[in-house]
Amino acid sequence: MKICFIGTGYVGLVSGVLFSDLGNSVTCVDNNHEKIENLKKGIIPIFEPGLDELVIKNYNAKRLFFTTDINNAIKNSDIIFIAVGTPTAKDGVSADLKNVYAVAQTISKNINKFKIIITKSTVPVCTGDEVEKILRKKNSSSKFEVVSNPEFLREGEAIRDFRYPDRVVIGSNNPKKTIPILKKLYEPITKKGAKFISTSRRSAELIKYAANAFLATKITFINEIANLCEQVGSNVEDIAIGIGTDARIGSRFLRAGPAYGGSCFPKDTKALTKIGKKFKTHMSVVETVIKSNEKRKNNLADKILNILKNPKGKKVGFLGVTFKANTDDMRDTQCLKIFPKLLKKGVKLSYYDPTGEKKELKKIRFIKNTKEILNNNDLVVIHTEWDEFRSLDFKSIKNKGVKIFDMRNLYQPNEFLNKNIKYYSIGRPTNEKKA
Ligand code: UDX
C-alpha cells in the first residue's frame, strides 16, 4: 500500500513518519522546498522528542520519501492523506480551508487509479462533501472515496500518541469499500488495543471538534474551580482527585493552570461555535469556555501585579514561555496575553525557555539558564511544566524575599514554609497541613 501525506506540518510529518516506521512506503509532500531538502538531511522543522531519529531511520531504509513533486506523489499513491494547515481565518473564528481545497484540486487532476483520499487536517463538518464535489468534477466516483480520519496527537507526546492511541476514527460514506483497507492499514495499532471506530464522514469530522472542545471545557471547568478554591481555602488538586476518580468524569485533563493554549484548542473551539452558527445551533457552553479561558489570562496578569504590589520597575522572570512542555510552539501561548499587561505597568520582564529564544518575544530579554532567572528577579513565574523546572535549586537563590508564582503547581506550598521564599500557586492554600 503506497501512502502519500500532503503537508509536512505537525500532523502530516508525525503521521507520515510513523506510518513509514510501521513498514509502509510513505511519501511526504510539501511546497516548501527548503523544508523538504532539510527533511532529507534529517533536519526537522518542529520540536518533537524522538522524531528526528525516526526520520533518519526510515529515510535511510528507503520507505520514507520527501518531495515537492505533488503530482507524481499523488499518481503513485493508493492512499492520500490531506494534512495541510487549517488555521483560523481572517474573521478570527472560522477555519480557513483554502489549503484543503487547493490540494483537492491538485488531487483531482492526478487520479489515475482508485484512491482513498483522507482528510487528516481538522476540518469543519461537511468539508469532506466539498472535497468530494471538487473531485467529482473531473473524475468518476468509482475512482475515489473521500474519508475523514481525525488526528488526536498531542505535541510533545506525538510518537506515543500515534503508536498507542485510545481510538482510531474512520468516517466513510462507503464503508464496504474503504473500511477493510483502512482496518488493514491501522492493524498494527489496533492490535495493541486501540479501538477502531467506524462512522459516517460527517460524524468523524465532528468527533474531532467535539473531543477538543470537551477537553478545553474540562480544563476551563477545573480552572474556575481553582479560582473558587483560592477564595474558600480549598485545594484544587484534592478536588481533581475527588471528582476524577469517578469513572464517569475521568482523571485526565483536570490540571488547573494558566488557561489552555496551543495550536488546537483555541482554534477548534472558535471554529466549533462558527459551525454551530452556520447550522443555527447555539454552542453556548463552548462560547462560555472561550470567554472564560480568555479572561483567565487577564486575571493571571492581575494576580502577578498584585503579588508585586508596586509593579513599576520590578523584575519578573518567566520559566518557560510555550503553551505547554516538550514543544517549541508559541501559537496561542498564554504568556503572549500576560506580557503586554505587565509591560504596560512598567514590569521588567525576562524569560528562559528550554527551546531557546523566541522571535515572538522581541521586547523581552532571553536568559540562557534557570539559575540567572532565579537569582535576578523579584518574582519568578513557572509558566510551563518542563521537567527541568521540577527540581529547581532554590537553595542557590541569594536574593532574600524572592517570590515564586508556580502556575503549574509543580511544588507543594509547604516546601516553602521555612524558606525565605514567598510561594504562590494555583487553587491551593499556602499553609495546608496534610497527613
Ligand atoms: C490537543 C489535543 O490534546 C490533541 O488530542 C489534539 O490532536 C490537538 O490538541 P495539544 O494542543 O498538543 O493537543 O496539547 P494538550 O496536551 O492537549 O494541551 C492543550 C493545552 O491545555 C495546553 O496549554 C496545556 O497546558 C493545557 N492543559 C492540558 C491544562 O491546562 N490542563 C490539563 O489538565 C491538560
Short mmCIF file of N, CA and C and ligand atoms in Angstrom, two decimals, residues 151-155 208 212 215 219 223 252-265 323-324 334 385 408, ligand 1:
data_model
loop_
_atom_site.label_atom_id
_atom_site.label_comp_id
_atom_site.label_asym_id
_atom_site.label_seq_id
_atom_site.Cartn_x
_atom_site.Cartn_y
_atom_site.Cartn_z
N GLU A 151 -7.14 13.34 13.67
CA GLU A 151 -5.90 13.03 14.39
C GLU A 151 -6.01 13.57 15.82
N PHE A 152 -5.55 12.79 16.79
CA PHE A 152 -5.66 13.23 18.19
C PHE A 152 -4.29 13.37 18.86
N LEU A 153 -3.23 13.54 18.04
CA LEU A 153 -1.88 13.63 18.60
C LEU A 153 -1.70 14.88 19.45
N ARG A 154 -0.99 14.73 20.57
CA ARG A 154 -0.60 15.89 21.36
C ARG A 154 0.83 16.25 21.05
N GLU A 155 1.13 17.53 20.94
CA GLU A 155 2.52 17.95 20.73
C GLU A 155 3.35 17.48 21.91
N LYS A 208 -13.77 15.14 16.05
CA LYS A 208 -12.53 15.87 16.35
C LYS A 208 -12.83 17.17 17.10
N ASN A 212 -11.92 18.03 21.15
CA ASN A 212 -11.10 19.16 21.58
C ASN A 212 -11.91 20.15 22.42
N LEU A 215 -12.41 18.64 25.94
CA LEU A 215 -11.20 18.72 26.76
C LEU A 215 -10.95 20.17 27.21
N ILE A 219 -10.77 21.51 31.15
CA ILE A 219 -9.68 22.33 31.71
C ILE A 219 -10.25 23.64 32.27
N ASN A 223 -10.20 25.07 36.07
CA ASN A 223 -9.59 26.38 36.32
C ASN A 223 -10.55 27.28 37.10
N ARG A 252 -8.05 12.58 33.79
CA ARG A 252 -7.10 13.33 32.96
C ARG A 252 -7.69 14.68 32.54
N PHE A 253 -6.77 15.59 32.20
CA PHE A 253 -7.16 16.95 31.79
C PHE A 253 -7.95 17.68 32.88
N LEU A 254 -7.52 17.43 34.10
CA LEU A 254 -8.10 18.18 35.23
C LEU A 254 -6.99 18.91 35.99
N ARG A 255 -5.90 19.25 35.29
CA ARG A 255 -4.83 20.01 35.93
C ARG A 255 -5.11 21.49 35.77
N ALA A 256 -5.35 22.14 36.91
CA ALA A 256 -5.56 23.60 36.84
C ALA A 256 -4.25 24.26 36.46
N GLY A 257 -4.31 25.33 35.71
CA GLY A 257 -3.08 26.00 35.26
C GLY A 257 -3.39 27.34 34.62
N PRO A 258 -2.46 27.79 33.75
CA PRO A 258 -2.61 29.14 33.20
C PRO A 258 -3.48 29.20 31.95
N ALA A 259 -4.67 28.64 31.94
CA ALA A 259 -5.57 28.63 30.77
C ALA A 259 -5.02 27.66 29.72
N TYR A 260 -5.88 27.18 28.85
CA TYR A 260 -5.36 26.31 27.77
C TYR A 260 -4.85 27.19 26.63
N GLY A 261 -3.82 26.70 25.93
CA GLY A 261 -3.28 27.43 24.77
C GLY A 261 -2.96 26.44 23.67
N GLY A 262 -2.11 26.86 22.73
CA GLY A 262 -1.67 25.95 21.69
C GLY A 262 -2.36 26.14 20.36
N SER A 263 -2.00 25.26 19.44
CA SER A 263 -2.45 25.43 18.06
C SER A 263 -3.82 24.81 17.82
N CYS A 264 -4.36 24.07 18.79
CA CYS A 264 -5.62 23.36 18.52
C CYS A 264 -6.81 23.85 19.34
N PHE A 265 -6.72 23.78 20.66
CA PHE A 265 -7.91 24.10 21.47
C PHE A 265 -8.48 25.50 21.17
N PHE A 323 3.18 27.00 25.25
CA PHE A 323 1.86 26.77 25.86
C PHE A 323 1.81 25.52 26.73
N LYS A 324 2.82 24.67 26.59
CA LYS A 324 2.98 23.50 27.46
C LYS A 324 4.41 22.99 27.28
N GLN A 334 -0.15 31.18 26.50
CA GLN A 334 -0.82 32.05 27.47
C GLN A 334 -0.05 33.35 27.73
N GLU A 385 5.37 23.49 32.32
CA GLU A 385 5.71 22.38 33.22
C GLU A 385 6.86 21.50 32.70
N ARG A 408 1.87 26.01 37.43
CA ARG A 408 1.62 24.60 37.08
C ARG A 408 1.57 23.70 38.31
C1 UDX B 1 -4.55 18.91 21.78
C2 UDX B 1 -5.30 17.58 21.98
O1 UDX B 1 -4.98 17.02 23.25
C3 UDX B 1 -4.97 16.61 20.85
O2 UDX B 1 -5.75 15.43 21.01
C4 UDX B 1 -5.28 17.28 19.52
O3 UDX B 1 -4.94 16.45 18.44
C5 UDX B 1 -4.53 18.58 19.39
O4 UDX B 1 -4.85 19.44 20.50
P1 UDX B 1 -2.06 19.78 22.20
O5 UDX B 1 -2.55 21.10 21.68
O6 UDX B 1 -0.77 19.25 21.71
O7 UDX B 1 -3.15 18.63 21.92
O8 UDX B 1 -1.95 19.94 23.79
P2 UDX B 1 -2.63 19.35 25.09
O9 UDX B 1 -1.68 18.45 25.78
O10 UDX B 1 -3.98 18.83 24.83
O11 UDX B 1 -2.77 20.70 25.95
C6 UDX B 1 -3.51 21.82 25.47
C7 UDX B 1 -3.48 22.94 26.48
O12 UDX B 1 -4.23 22.59 27.63
C8 UDX B 1 -2.08 23.30 26.99
O13 UDX B 1 -1.96 24.69 27.13
C9 UDX B 1 -1.99 22.60 28.34
O14 UDX B 1 -1.10 23.21 29.21
C10 UDX B 1 -3.43 22.75 28.80
N1 UDX B 1 -3.83 21.73 29.80
C11 UDX B 1 -3.89 20.42 29.45
C12 UDX B 1 -4.16 22.13 31.09
O15 UDX B 1 -4.10 23.31 31.43
N2 UDX B 1 -4.56 21.17 31.98
C13 UDX B 1 -4.65 19.86 31.66
O16 UDX B 1 -5.04 19.05 32.53
C14 UDX B 1 -4.30 19.46 30.36
#
